[in-house]
Coordinates of C-alpha atoms in Angstrom, one line a residue:
Chain A
M1 CA 38.2 -1.8 131.5
I2 CA 36.7 -4.8 129.8
G3 CA 33.9 -6.7 131.4
E4 CA 31.6 -5.9 134.4
L5 CA 32.2 -2.8 136.4
P6 CA 32.2 -3.4 140.2
N7 CA 29.4 -1.0 141.0
V8 CA 27.2 -1.2 138.0
Q9 CA 24.5 -3.8 137.6
A10 CA 22.5 -4.7 134.5
G11 CA 19.3 -2.6 134.4
M12 CA 20.9 0.5 135.9
E13 CA 19.5 3.7 134.2
F14 CA 21.3 6.9 133.3
S15 CA 19.4 9.9 132.2
T16 CA 22.2 11.2 130.0
R17 CA 25.3 9.9 128.1
R18 CA 27.4 12.0 130.4
L19 CA 26.2 10.1 133.5
A20 CA 26.9 6.8 131.8
H21 CA 30.3 8.2 130.9
E22 CA 31.0 9.2 134.5
A23 CA 30.0 5.7 135.7
G24 CA 32.5 4.3 133.3
V25 CA 29.9 2.3 131.5
H26 CA 30.5 3.9 128.1
R27 CA 33.4 6.4 128.2
P28 CA 33.0 8.3 124.9
L29 CA 30.3 11.1 124.8
Q30 CA 29.7 10.8 121.0
A31 CA 31.1 7.5 119.6
G32 CA 28.9 4.5 119.7
I33 CA 31.8 2.0 120.1
C34 CA 34.4 2.4 122.8
G35 CA 37.6 0.4 122.2
T36 CA 40.7 -0.2 120.0
K37 CA 41.8 -2.9 117.6
K38 CA 44.5 -4.0 120.1
K39 CA 42.3 -4.2 123.2
G40 CA 38.9 -5.0 121.8
A41 CA 35.7 -3.1 122.5
E42 CA 34.7 -2.1 126.0
S43 CA 31.2 -1.0 125.3
I44 CA 28.7 0.0 122.6
V45 CA 25.6 2.2 122.6
V46 CA 22.5 0.9 120.9
S47 CA 20.3 4.0 120.3
G48 CA 18.9 3.9 116.8
G49 CA 21.6 5.8 115.0
Y50 CA 21.9 3.2 112.3
K51 CA 18.7 2.1 110.5
D52 CA 20.1 -1.4 109.7
D53 CA 20.3 -2.3 113.4
E54 CA 18.1 -5.1 114.7
D55 CA 17.3 -5.7 118.3
F56 CA 15.9 -9.1 119.5
G57 CA 16.7 -8.4 123.2
D58 CA 19.2 -11.1 123.9
V59 CA 20.6 -10.8 120.3
I60 CA 21.5 -7.5 118.7
V61 CA 22.5 -7.1 115.1
Y62 CA 24.7 -4.0 115.5
T63 CA 25.8 -1.9 112.6
G64 CA 29.4 -0.8 112.6
H65 CA 30.7 2.8 112.6
G66 CA 31.3 5.1 109.7
G67 CA 30.0 6.3 106.4
Q68 CA 27.2 8.5 107.6
D69 CA 26.5 12.2 107.0
G70 CA 25.4 14.3 109.9
R71 CA 21.7 13.3 109.6
G72 CA 21.9 9.5 110.0
N73 CA 22.1 8.7 106.3
Q74 CA 24.7 6.3 105.0
V75 CA 26.7 8.2 102.3
S76 CA 29.7 5.9 101.8
N77 CA 31.0 2.4 102.6
Q78 CA 32.0 1.3 106.0
T79 CA 35.4 -0.5 106.5
L80 CA 37.0 -2.7 109.2
D81 CA 39.8 -0.2 109.3
D82 CA 37.6 2.0 111.4
T83 CA 38.8 1.9 115.0
G84 CA 35.4 1.0 116.5
N85 CA 34.7 -1.7 113.9
A86 CA 38.2 -3.2 114.3
A87 CA 37.7 -3.2 118.1
L88 CA 34.5 -5.3 117.7
V89 CA 36.4 -7.8 115.4
T90 CA 39.0 -8.2 118.1
S91 CA 36.2 -8.8 120.7
C92 CA 34.8 -11.5 118.4
L93 CA 38.2 -13.2 117.7
E94 CA 39.2 -13.1 121.4
G95 CA 35.8 -13.9 122.9
L96 CA 35.8 -10.8 125.0
P97 CA 32.7 -9.4 126.7
V98 CA 31.2 -6.1 125.6
R99 CA 29.0 -3.8 127.8
V100 CA 25.8 -2.8 126.1
L101 CA 24.1 0.5 126.8
R102 CA 20.7 0.9 125.2
G103 CA 19.3 4.4 124.6
A104 CA 15.7 5.5 124.1
H105 CA 14.6 5.3 120.4
D106 CA 11.7 4.0 118.4
G107 CA 13.5 1.3 116.5
S108 CA 13.6 -1.3 119.3
A109 CA 11.0 -2.8 121.6
Y110 CA 13.9 -3.3 124.1
A111 CA 15.0 0.3 124.3
P112 CA 14.2 2.2 127.5
S113 CA 11.4 4.7 127.3
D114 CA 13.8 7.5 128.0
G115 CA 17.5 8.1 128.8
Y116 CA 20.0 5.2 128.8
R117 CA 20.1 1.8 130.4
Y118 CA 23.1 -0.5 131.0
D119 CA 22.0 -4.0 129.8
G120 CA 24.9 -6.2 130.8
L121 CA 27.5 -8.2 128.9
Y122 CA 27.2 -9.4 125.3
R123 CA 29.7 -11.3 123.1
V124 CA 30.3 -10.8 119.4
T125 CA 29.5 -14.1 117.8
S126 CA 29.8 -13.3 114.1
Y127 CA 30.3 -10.4 111.8
G128 CA 29.9 -9.7 108.1
S129 CA 29.2 -7.0 105.5
K130 CA 26.2 -6.3 103.3
Q131 CA 24.5 -3.6 101.3
G132 CA 22.6 -1.5 103.8
L133 CA 19.2 0.1 103.4
D134 CA 20.9 3.3 101.9
G135 CA 22.8 1.3 99.3
F136 CA 26.3 1.4 100.8
L137 CA 28.3 -1.4 102.3
I138 CA 27.9 -1.8 106.0
W139 CA 29.5 -4.1 108.5
Q140 CA 27.3 -5.8 111.1
F141 CA 28.1 -7.6 114.3
R142 CA 25.9 -10.2 115.9
M143 CA 25.9 -9.7 119.7
E144 CA 24.5 -12.3 122.0
A145 CA 23.8 -11.8 125.7
Y146 CA 25.9 -13.8 128.1
E147 CA 24.3 -16.4 130.2
G148 CA 23.4 -14.4 133.3
T149 CA 22.7 -11.2 131.4
P150 CA 19.0 -10.6 131.9
T151 CA 16.9 -10.0 128.8
P152 CA 15.5 -6.5 129.1
Q153 CA 11.7 -6.1 129.4
V154 CA 10.1 -5.7 126.1
Q155 CA 7.7 -2.8 125.5
P156 CA 4.2 -4.0 124.7
E157 CA 3.2 -5.5 121.3
E158 CA 6.2 -7.7 120.8
V159 CA 6.3 -11.4 121.4
I160 CA 9.6 -13.2 121.6
P161 CA 9.7 -17.0 121.3
A162 CA 11.3 -18.6 124.4
P163 CA 14.6 -20.4 123.8
G164 CA 14.8 -24.0 124.8
M165 CA 16.8 -27.2 124.5
L166 CA 15.7 -29.4 121.7
P167 CA 16.2 -33.1 122.1
V168 CA 18.5 -34.7 119.6
D169 CA 17.4 -38.0 118.3
H170 CA 20.2 -40.2 117.0
E171 CA 18.1 -43.2 116.4
A172 CA 16.9 -42.1 113.0
D173 CA 19.4 -43.2 110.4
Q174 CA 17.7 -41.5 107.5
Q175 CA 18.9 -38.1 106.3
P176 CA 17.9 -35.4 108.7
A177 CA 15.2 -33.1 107.4
G178 CA 17.0 -30.1 108.9
N179 CA 15.2 -26.8 109.2
E180 CA 14.9 -24.1 106.5
Q181 CA 14.1 -21.4 109.1
P182 CA 15.7 -22.6 112.3
G183 CA 14.7 -21.1 115.6
R184 CA 17.0 -19.4 118.0
V185 CA 18.1 -22.6 119.7
T186 CA 20.4 -23.9 117.0
S187 CA 21.3 -20.4 115.8
T188 CA 25.1 -20.4 116.5
V189 CA 28.1 -22.6 116.6
Q190 CA 29.7 -21.0 119.6
R191 CA 33.4 -21.1 120.1
I192 CA 33.5 -19.6 123.5
V193 CA 37.0 -19.0 124.5
R194 CA 37.1 -17.3 127.8
S195 CA 39.9 -15.0 127.2
N196 CA 41.8 -13.5 130.1
A197 CA 44.9 -11.6 130.8
V198 CA 47.0 -14.7 131.2
K199 CA 46.1 -16.2 127.8
R200 CA 46.3 -12.8 126.1
K201 CA 49.9 -12.3 127.3
V202 CA 51.0 -15.8 126.1
K203 CA 49.3 -15.2 122.7
E204 CA 51.0 -11.8 122.5
W205 CA 54.4 -13.2 123.2
H206 CA 54.0 -15.7 120.4
D207 CA 52.2 -13.2 118.1
N208 CA 49.4 -15.7 117.6
R209 CA 51.8 -18.3 116.1
C210 CA 51.2 -21.9 117.2
Q211 CA 54.0 -23.2 119.4
V212 CA 53.5 -26.7 118.0
C213 CA 53.0 -26.4 114.3
D214 CA 54.1 -22.8 113.7
L215 CA 50.9 -21.8 111.9
R216 CA 49.5 -18.3 112.4
I217 CA 45.9 -18.1 111.2
E218 CA 45.5 -14.8 109.3
L219 CA 42.1 -13.2 109.2
L220 CA 40.7 -10.0 107.8
G221 CA 41.2 -7.6 110.6
G222 CA 43.8 -9.7 112.6
S223 CA 45.3 -13.0 113.4
Y224 CA 44.0 -15.8 115.6
S225 CA 45.3 -18.3 118.1
E226 CA 44.1 -19.9 121.3
G227 CA 45.5 -20.0 124.8
A228 CA 45.6 -23.7 125.9
H229 CA 46.2 -24.7 129.5
I230 CA 48.8 -27.4 129.8
Q231 CA 47.5 -28.9 133.1
A232 CA 43.8 -28.3 132.7
L233 CA 42.0 -26.2 135.3
G234 CA 39.4 -27.5 137.7
S235 CA 38.9 -30.9 139.2
P236 CA 40.2 -33.5 138.6
H237 CA 43.1 -31.8 136.9
N238 CA 43.6 -28.7 139.2
G239 CA 46.2 -26.8 137.1
P240 CA 47.2 -23.2 137.9
D241 CA 45.9 -20.3 135.7
T242 CA 49.4 -18.8 135.1
T243 CA 51.3 -18.0 131.9
S244 CA 53.7 -20.9 132.7
N245 CA 50.8 -23.3 132.3
V246 CA 49.5 -21.9 129.0
L247 CA 50.6 -22.5 125.4
C248 CA 49.7 -20.5 122.3
L249 CA 48.2 -23.0 119.9
C250 CA 46.2 -23.1 116.7
P251 CA 42.7 -24.6 117.1
N252 CA 43.7 -27.9 115.6
C253 CA 46.7 -28.4 117.9
H254 CA 44.6 -27.2 120.8
V255 CA 42.0 -30.0 120.1
M256 CA 44.8 -32.5 119.9
F257 CA 46.6 -31.3 123.0
D258 CA 43.4 -31.3 125.0
A259 CA 42.7 -34.9 124.0
G260 CA 46.2 -36.2 124.6
A261 CA 47.0 -36.7 120.9
I262 CA 49.8 -34.2 121.5
V263 CA 51.9 -34.4 124.7
L264 CA 55.3 -32.8 125.6
K265 CA 58.4 -34.5 127.1
D266 CA 60.3 -32.8 129.9
D267 CA 62.7 -31.4 127.4
L268 CA 59.7 -29.9 125.5
T269 CA 59.9 -32.2 122.6
V270 CA 56.5 -32.4 120.9
V271 CA 55.1 -36.0 120.7
R272 CA 52.3 -36.5 118.3
A273 CA 50.5 -39.8 118.0
G274 CA 53.4 -41.4 119.9
K275 CA 56.1 -40.0 117.6
A276 CA 58.6 -37.3 118.5
K277 CA 58.1 -34.3 116.2
G278 CA 60.8 -31.8 117.2
P279 CA 60.9 -29.1 119.9
L280 CA 58.1 -26.9 121.1
R281 CA 58.8 -23.3 119.9
T282 CA 59.5 -21.1 123.0
H283 CA 59.9 -17.4 123.8
S284 CA 62.5 -15.9 126.1
K285 CA 59.9 -14.4 128.5
H286 CA 57.6 -17.4 128.5
T287 CA 58.8 -20.0 131.0
I288 CA 57.0 -23.4 131.0
D289 CA 56.1 -25.2 134.2
L290 CA 57.5 -28.7 133.8
D291 CA 55.2 -30.0 136.6
C292 CA 52.3 -29.0 134.5
V293 CA 53.9 -30.7 131.4
K294 CA 54.3 -33.8 133.5
A295 CA 50.7 -33.7 134.8
H296 CA 49.3 -33.3 131.3
R297 CA 51.4 -36.2 130.0
E298 CA 50.4 -38.5 132.8
R299 CA 46.8 -37.7 132.2
W300 CA 47.1 -39.6 128.9
R301 CA 49.2 -42.6 130.0
G302 CA 46.2 -44.9 129.9
Chain B
M1 CA 17.4 -40.5 122.8
I2 CA 20.0 -37.8 123.5
G3 CA 19.0 -34.7 125.4
E4 CA 15.9 -33.6 127.4
L5 CA 13.0 -36.0 127.5
P6 CA 9.6 -34.3 126.8
N7 CA 7.9 -35.2 130.1
V8 CA 10.8 -35.3 132.5
Q9 CA 12.0 -32.2 134.3
A10 CA 15.2 -31.7 136.3
G11 CA 14.4 -32.5 140.0
M12 CA 12.0 -35.3 139.3
E13 CA 12.5 -38.2 141.7
F14 CA 12.3 -42.0 141.2
S15 CA 12.3 -44.3 144.1
T16 CA 14.0 -47.1 142.1
R17 CA 16.3 -47.6 139.1
R18 CA 13.4 -49.5 137.4
L19 CA 11.1 -46.4 137.6
A20 CA 13.9 -44.2 136.1
H21 CA 14.3 -46.9 133.4
E22 CA 10.6 -46.8 132.6
A23 CA 10.6 -43.1 132.3
G24 CA 13.5 -43.4 129.8
V25 CA 15.8 -41.3 131.9
H26 CA 18.4 -44.0 132.3
R27 CA 17.6 -47.2 130.4
P28 CA 20.0 -49.8 131.8
L29 CA 19.1 -51.3 135.1
Q30 CA 22.7 -52.1 136.1
A31 CA 25.2 -50.1 134.1
G32 CA 26.1 -46.6 135.2
I33 CA 26.6 -45.3 131.6
C34 CA 24.0 -45.6 128.9
G35 CA 25.4 -45.1 125.4
T36 CA 27.7 -46.3 122.6
K37 CA 30.9 -45.0 121.0
K38 CA 29.0 -44.2 117.8
K39 CA 26.1 -42.3 119.3
G40 CA 27.6 -40.9 122.5
A41 CA 26.3 -41.2 126.1
E42 CA 22.6 -40.7 126.8
S43 CA 22.8 -40.7 130.5
I44 CA 24.9 -41.6 133.6
V45 CA 24.1 -42.5 137.2
V46 CA 26.1 -40.9 140.0
S47 CA 25.5 -43.1 143.0
G48 CA 28.8 -43.6 144.8
G49 CA 29.9 -46.8 143.1
Y50 CA 33.4 -45.4 142.4
K51 CA 35.3 -43.9 145.3
D52 CA 37.3 -41.6 143.0
D53 CA 34.1 -39.7 142.0
E54 CA 33.8 -36.0 143.1
D55 CA 30.6 -34.1 143.1
F56 CA 30.6 -30.3 143.2
G57 CA 26.9 -29.9 142.2
D58 CA 27.2 -28.2 138.9
V59 CA 30.5 -30.0 138.2
I60 CA 30.9 -33.7 138.6
V61 CA 34.2 -35.6 138.3
Y62 CA 32.8 -38.9 137.1
T63 CA 34.9 -42.1 137.1
G64 CA 34.6 -44.3 134.0
H65 CA 33.4 -47.9 133.9
G66 CA 35.3 -51.1 134.5
G67 CA 38.0 -52.8 136.5
Q68 CA 36.0 -53.4 139.6
D69 CA 35.3 -56.6 141.5
G70 CA 31.8 -57.2 142.8
R71 CA 32.4 -55.2 146.0
G72 CA 33.3 -51.8 144.6
N73 CA 37.1 -52.3 144.7
Q74 CA 39.2 -51.4 141.7
V75 CA 41.2 -54.6 140.8
S76 CA 42.4 -53.8 137.2
N77 CA 43.0 -50.8 134.9
Q78 CA 40.1 -49.1 133.1
T79 CA 40.3 -48.5 129.3
L80 CA 38.7 -46.2 126.8
D81 CA 37.7 -49.4 124.8
D82 CA 34.9 -49.9 127.4
T83 CA 31.6 -49.1 125.7
G84 CA 30.5 -46.7 128.3
N85 CA 33.8 -44.8 128.5
A86 CA 34.0 -44.6 124.7
A87 CA 30.4 -43.2 124.7
L88 CA 31.5 -40.4 127.1
V89 CA 34.5 -39.6 124.9
T90 CA 32.1 -39.2 121.9
S91 CA 29.9 -37.0 124.0
C92 CA 32.9 -34.8 124.8
L93 CA 34.2 -34.6 121.2
E94 CA 30.8 -33.9 119.8
G95 CA 29.6 -31.6 122.5
L96 CA 26.5 -33.7 123.2
P97 CA 24.3 -33.3 126.4
V98 CA 24.2 -36.2 128.9
R99 CA 21.4 -36.7 131.3
V100 CA 22.5 -37.1 135.0
L101 CA 20.7 -39.2 137.5
R102 CA 21.9 -39.0 141.1
G103 CA 21.3 -41.8 143.5
A104 CA 21.3 -41.7 147.3
H105 CA 24.8 -42.3 148.8
D106 CA 27.1 -40.8 151.4
G107 CA 29.8 -39.6 149.1
S108 CA 28.1 -36.5 147.8
A109 CA 26.3 -33.6 149.5
Y110 CA 24.2 -33.3 146.3
A111 CA 22.9 -36.8 146.4
P112 CA 19.2 -37.2 147.2
S113 CA 18.4 -38.5 150.6
D114 CA 16.9 -41.6 149.1
G115 CA 16.1 -43.1 145.7
Y116 CA 17.1 -41.4 142.5
R117 CA 16.7 -37.9 141.2
Y118 CA 17.0 -36.7 137.6
D119 CA 19.3 -33.6 137.7
G120 CA 19.2 -32.3 134.1
L121 CA 21.8 -32.0 131.3
Y122 CA 25.5 -31.9 131.7
R123 CA 28.3 -31.7 129.1
V124 CA 31.6 -33.6 129.2
T125 CA 34.2 -30.8 129.2
S126 CA 37.4 -32.9 129.6
Y127 CA 38.7 -36.3 130.4
G128 CA 41.9 -38.0 131.4
S129 CA 43.4 -41.0 133.3
K130 CA 45.1 -41.2 136.7
Q131 CA 46.0 -43.7 139.3
G132 CA 42.9 -44.2 141.4
L133 CA 42.7 -44.6 145.2
D134 CA 43.0 -48.4 144.8
G135 CA 46.2 -48.1 142.7
F136 CA 44.9 -48.9 139.3
L137 CA 44.5 -46.7 136.3
I138 CA 41.1 -45.0 136.0
W139 CA 39.6 -42.7 133.5
Q140 CA 37.7 -39.6 134.7
F141 CA 35.3 -37.3 132.9
R142 CA 34.6 -33.7 134.0
M143 CA 30.9 -33.0 133.6
E144 CA 29.6 -29.5 133.8
A145 CA 25.9 -28.5 134.1
Y146 CA 24.4 -26.7 131.2
E147 CA 23.2 -23.2 131.6
G148 CA 19.6 -23.7 132.6
T149 CA 20.3 -26.9 134.6
P150 CA 19.5 -26.0 138.2
T151 CA 22.2 -26.9 140.8
P152 CA 20.6 -29.4 143.1
Q153 CA 20.1 -28.4 146.7
V154 CA 23.1 -29.2 148.8
Q155 CA 22.6 -31.2 152.0
P156 CA 23.7 -29.2 155.1
E157 CA 27.4 -28.6 155.9
E158 CA 28.7 -27.8 152.5
V159 CA 29.3 -24.3 151.2
I160 CA 29.8 -23.7 147.5
P161 CA 31.4 -20.5 146.2
A162 CA 29.2 -18.6 143.9
P163 CA 30.5 -18.3 140.3
G164 CA 30.8 -14.8 138.9
M165 CA 32.2 -12.9 136.0
L166 CA 35.6 -11.4 136.7
P167 CA 36.5 -8.1 135.0
V168 CA 39.5 -8.3 132.7
D169 CA 41.8 -5.4 132.9
H170 CA 43.8 -4.8 129.7
E171 CA 45.2 -1.5 130.9
A172 CA 48.1 -3.2 132.8
D173 CA 51.0 -3.9 130.5
Q174 CA 53.1 -5.8 133.0
Q175 CA 53.1 -9.6 133.1
P176 CA 49.8 -10.8 134.6
A177 CA 50.1 -12.4 138.0
G178 CA 47.8 -15.2 137.1
N179 CA 46.3 -17.5 139.8
E180 CA 47.9 -20.5 141.2
Q181 CA 44.6 -21.8 142.5
P182 CA 42.0 -20.4 140.1
G183 CA 38.3 -20.3 141.1
R184 CA 35.6 -21.9 139.1
V185 CA 35.0 -18.9 136.9
T186 CA 38.1 -19.4 134.7
S187 CA 38.1 -23.1 135.0
T188 CA 37.6 -24.2 131.4
V189 CA 38.2 -23.3 127.8
Q190 CA 34.9 -24.2 126.5
R191 CA 34.6 -25.3 122.9
I192 CA 30.9 -25.6 122.8
V193 CA 29.9 -27.0 119.5
R194 CA 26.1 -27.5 119.6
S195 CA 26.0 -30.7 117.7
N196 CA 22.8 -31.8 116.0
A197 CA 21.6 -34.3 113.6
V198 CA 22.3 -32.1 110.6
K199 CA 25.9 -31.6 111.4
R200 CA 26.4 -35.2 112.5
K201 CA 25.2 -36.4 109.2
V202 CA 27.6 -34.2 107.2
K203 CA 30.5 -35.2 109.5
E204 CA 29.6 -38.8 109.0
W205 CA 29.5 -38.5 105.2
H206 CA 33.0 -37.0 105.3
D207 CA 34.3 -39.3 108.0
N208 CA 35.5 -36.3 109.9
R209 CA 37.9 -35.3 107.1
C210 CA 38.1 -31.6 106.4
Q211 CA 36.5 -30.7 103.0
V212 CA 39.0 -27.9 102.6
C213 CA 42.4 -29.1 103.7
D214 CA 41.7 -32.9 103.8
L215 CA 43.0 -33.2 107.4
R216 CA 41.3 -35.6 109.8
I217 CA 42.3 -35.0 113.4
E218 CA 42.9 -38.4 115.1
L219 CA 42.4 -38.6 118.8
L220 CA 42.6 -41.4 121.3
G221 CA 39.1 -42.8 121.1
G222 CA 38.0 -41.3 117.8
S223 CA 38.5 -38.6 115.2
Y224 CA 37.3 -35.0 115.3
S225 CA 35.8 -32.5 112.9
E226 CA 33.3 -29.6 113.1
G227 CA 30.1 -28.9 111.2
A228 CA 30.3 -25.4 109.8
H229 CA 27.3 -23.5 108.5
I230 CA 28.1 -21.9 105.1
Q231 CA 25.5 -19.1 105.4
A232 CA 25.5 -18.5 109.1
L233 CA 22.3 -19.0 111.1
G234 CA 20.4 -16.2 112.8
S235 CA 20.2 -12.5 112.1
P236 CA 21.6 -10.8 110.1
H237 CA 22.7 -13.9 108.1
N238 CA 19.5 -16.1 108.3
G239 CA 20.9 -19.3 106.7
P240 CA 19.0 -22.6 106.8
D241 CA 20.0 -25.4 109.2
T242 CA 20.2 -28.1 106.5
T243 CA 22.9 -30.4 105.4
S244 CA 23.3 -28.5 102.1
N245 CA 24.3 -25.5 104.2
V246 CA 26.9 -27.3 106.3
L247 CA 30.5 -28.2 105.6
C248 CA 32.7 -30.7 107.5
L249 CA 35.8 -28.7 108.5
C250 CA 38.8 -29.0 110.8
P251 CA 38.8 -26.3 113.5
N252 CA 41.4 -24.2 111.7
C253 CA 39.5 -24.1 108.4
H254 CA 36.3 -23.5 110.4
V255 CA 37.8 -20.4 112.0
M256 CA 39.0 -19.1 108.6
F257 CA 35.7 -19.9 106.9
D258 CA 33.7 -18.1 109.6
A259 CA 35.9 -15.1 109.4
G260 CA 35.9 -14.9 105.6
A261 CA 39.5 -15.9 105.1
I262 CA 38.2 -18.9 103.2
V263 CA 35.4 -18.4 100.7
L264 CA 34.0 -20.6 97.9
K265 CA 33.3 -19.8 94.3
D266 CA 30.1 -21.0 92.6
D267 CA 32.1 -23.9 91.1
L268 CA 33.2 -24.8 94.7
T269 CA 36.8 -23.7 94.2
V270 CA 38.3 -22.9 97.6
V271 CA 39.7 -19.3 97.8
R272 CA 42.0 -18.7 100.7
A273 CA 43.5 -15.2 101.3
G274 CA 42.3 -14.2 97.8
K275 CA 44.0 -17.1 96.0
A276 CA 42.3 -20.1 94.4
K277 CA 43.4 -23.2 96.1
G278 CA 41.7 -26.1 94.2
P279 CA 38.3 -27.7 94.6
L280 CA 36.3 -28.3 97.8
R281 CA 36.1 -32.1 98.4
T282 CA 32.6 -33.3 98.0
H283 CA 30.5 -36.4 98.6
S284 CA 27.9 -37.9 96.3
K285 CA 25.2 -37.6 98.9
H286 CA 26.1 -34.2 100.1
T287 CA 24.7 -31.5 97.9
I288 CA 25.8 -27.9 98.5
D289 CA 23.3 -25.1 98.3
L290 CA 24.9 -22.5 96.0
D291 CA 22.7 -19.7 97.3
C292 CA 24.3 -20.3 100.7
V293 CA 27.8 -20.3 99.1
K294 CA 26.9 -17.0 97.5
A295 CA 25.5 -15.5 100.7
H296 CA 28.7 -16.5 102.6
R297 CA 30.9 -15.0 99.9
E298 CA 29.0 -11.7 99.7
R299 CA 29.2 -11.4 103.5
W300 CA 33.0 -10.8 103.0
R301 CA 33.0 -8.6 99.9
G302 CA 33.8 -5.5 102.1

């Protein structure tokens, strides 16, 4: 199960891994990452097993799995082929939430004083490799707390700067000074795609290949596409969240589709910048709701 | 000035438009939208002047400017050429925050009982046209409150469902049922690009043309690109937020660059999927920090 569990709130404490396992928060008793490449990561444990970890409370730099001897020393390189690491890559590419369980240890001011604590949902916002403290290659995943995930109370002696919204001044025409050591506010370009089962299914049918331009973006560790609602959800559009109202698109075609630079005719011909460009690629199991196609097209008749 | 003002908090009340003007919250005394196509919208007033508006508190369906007679009736079509409407399109494409001022009126349970109230920052998450209640074409903009923007207190007799995080179950392999009338939780694919002066400058130098693949995405009302940090910000990457650490990329190349499927050599040759693909397009004013290029490349050596 990905996401929040019905009966487990952030802040809930478990005296042992077994109790966290029984509550479904983190199912494995040994592994730090629960998940698979196909489904993404359900949960991770942050308990000081990797010396390269960093914990800022609402941001965690989490070291991937593998390459250790039995005493917590890195003795070989980590790879993205490792199941847990591949799961975290999938979570990043698909924008899936990951449950975080912190265990007591000395390396983090945010760790509980004993046992384990469920700390809510985080997203994987980036990942990369570097030479770890022990001299071998490690992979690290930047995890950021969701809005609504409370920052755990810090143990004494740590002060965390409060995040805030900086005003942007567009009046100045000179070159912006920028910031050599930016604070946390501007720390990420977030491409938050709220993945769900509906979009996942459409993307799976099309194997991440764009239905408009046929591109499949190949990344280390997987391929990437986006599920795009045809008739947008929410007021004033009010489209349904069903597979027949979702297309599998590359990010570029998604931007153009959402801004009306690409529309579809009722026969599913793709029209880009006013010119017919050939048929939308379809899939036998993926029916398209023509009412949604019409609603999207009429949104851009202005 | 785009964004929060230093001395004005959400919830602050102004008995007249002039006082809101003097505080800098909404500078025009008549127009409902303050802004330009080039800079985006600074602020809007929601005060019941357009009968097609809808106000859900943290979501506002805001009707664009134009086409009215002096008595609040729509008598001609609206267009995106209107300065205010074009400003809101820019705010949407650039992910810029817009200040919202609500004025007293009967059409919204969230309006103040008298005068005007500053209600914090909203983002424009989508826009489109439709036939309005008076039979003419109108443009509407979906505005969503930022995290941290408090939802104003509702006047009695309205009940708003609380948003929440739905668990996603990937165990089920059958086709997802989906949801014909989805709630607010799954209502948007958010592409939150936290625009700032640094990225704006780089995108301006390159006129929204991708430095890797040369594509410029043309949309009704403007063109679109993304500012991509070379050496990512924040731990564990710790890159600077300066123009020499930012590239102007299309969304597809941005995804590939952030996931290491595109890297740069020290001579700024683009390497995609391990193969040299020719030089990065540069601009005389846009210097590139080779330390950042190296840090990005080394992040993907695994």
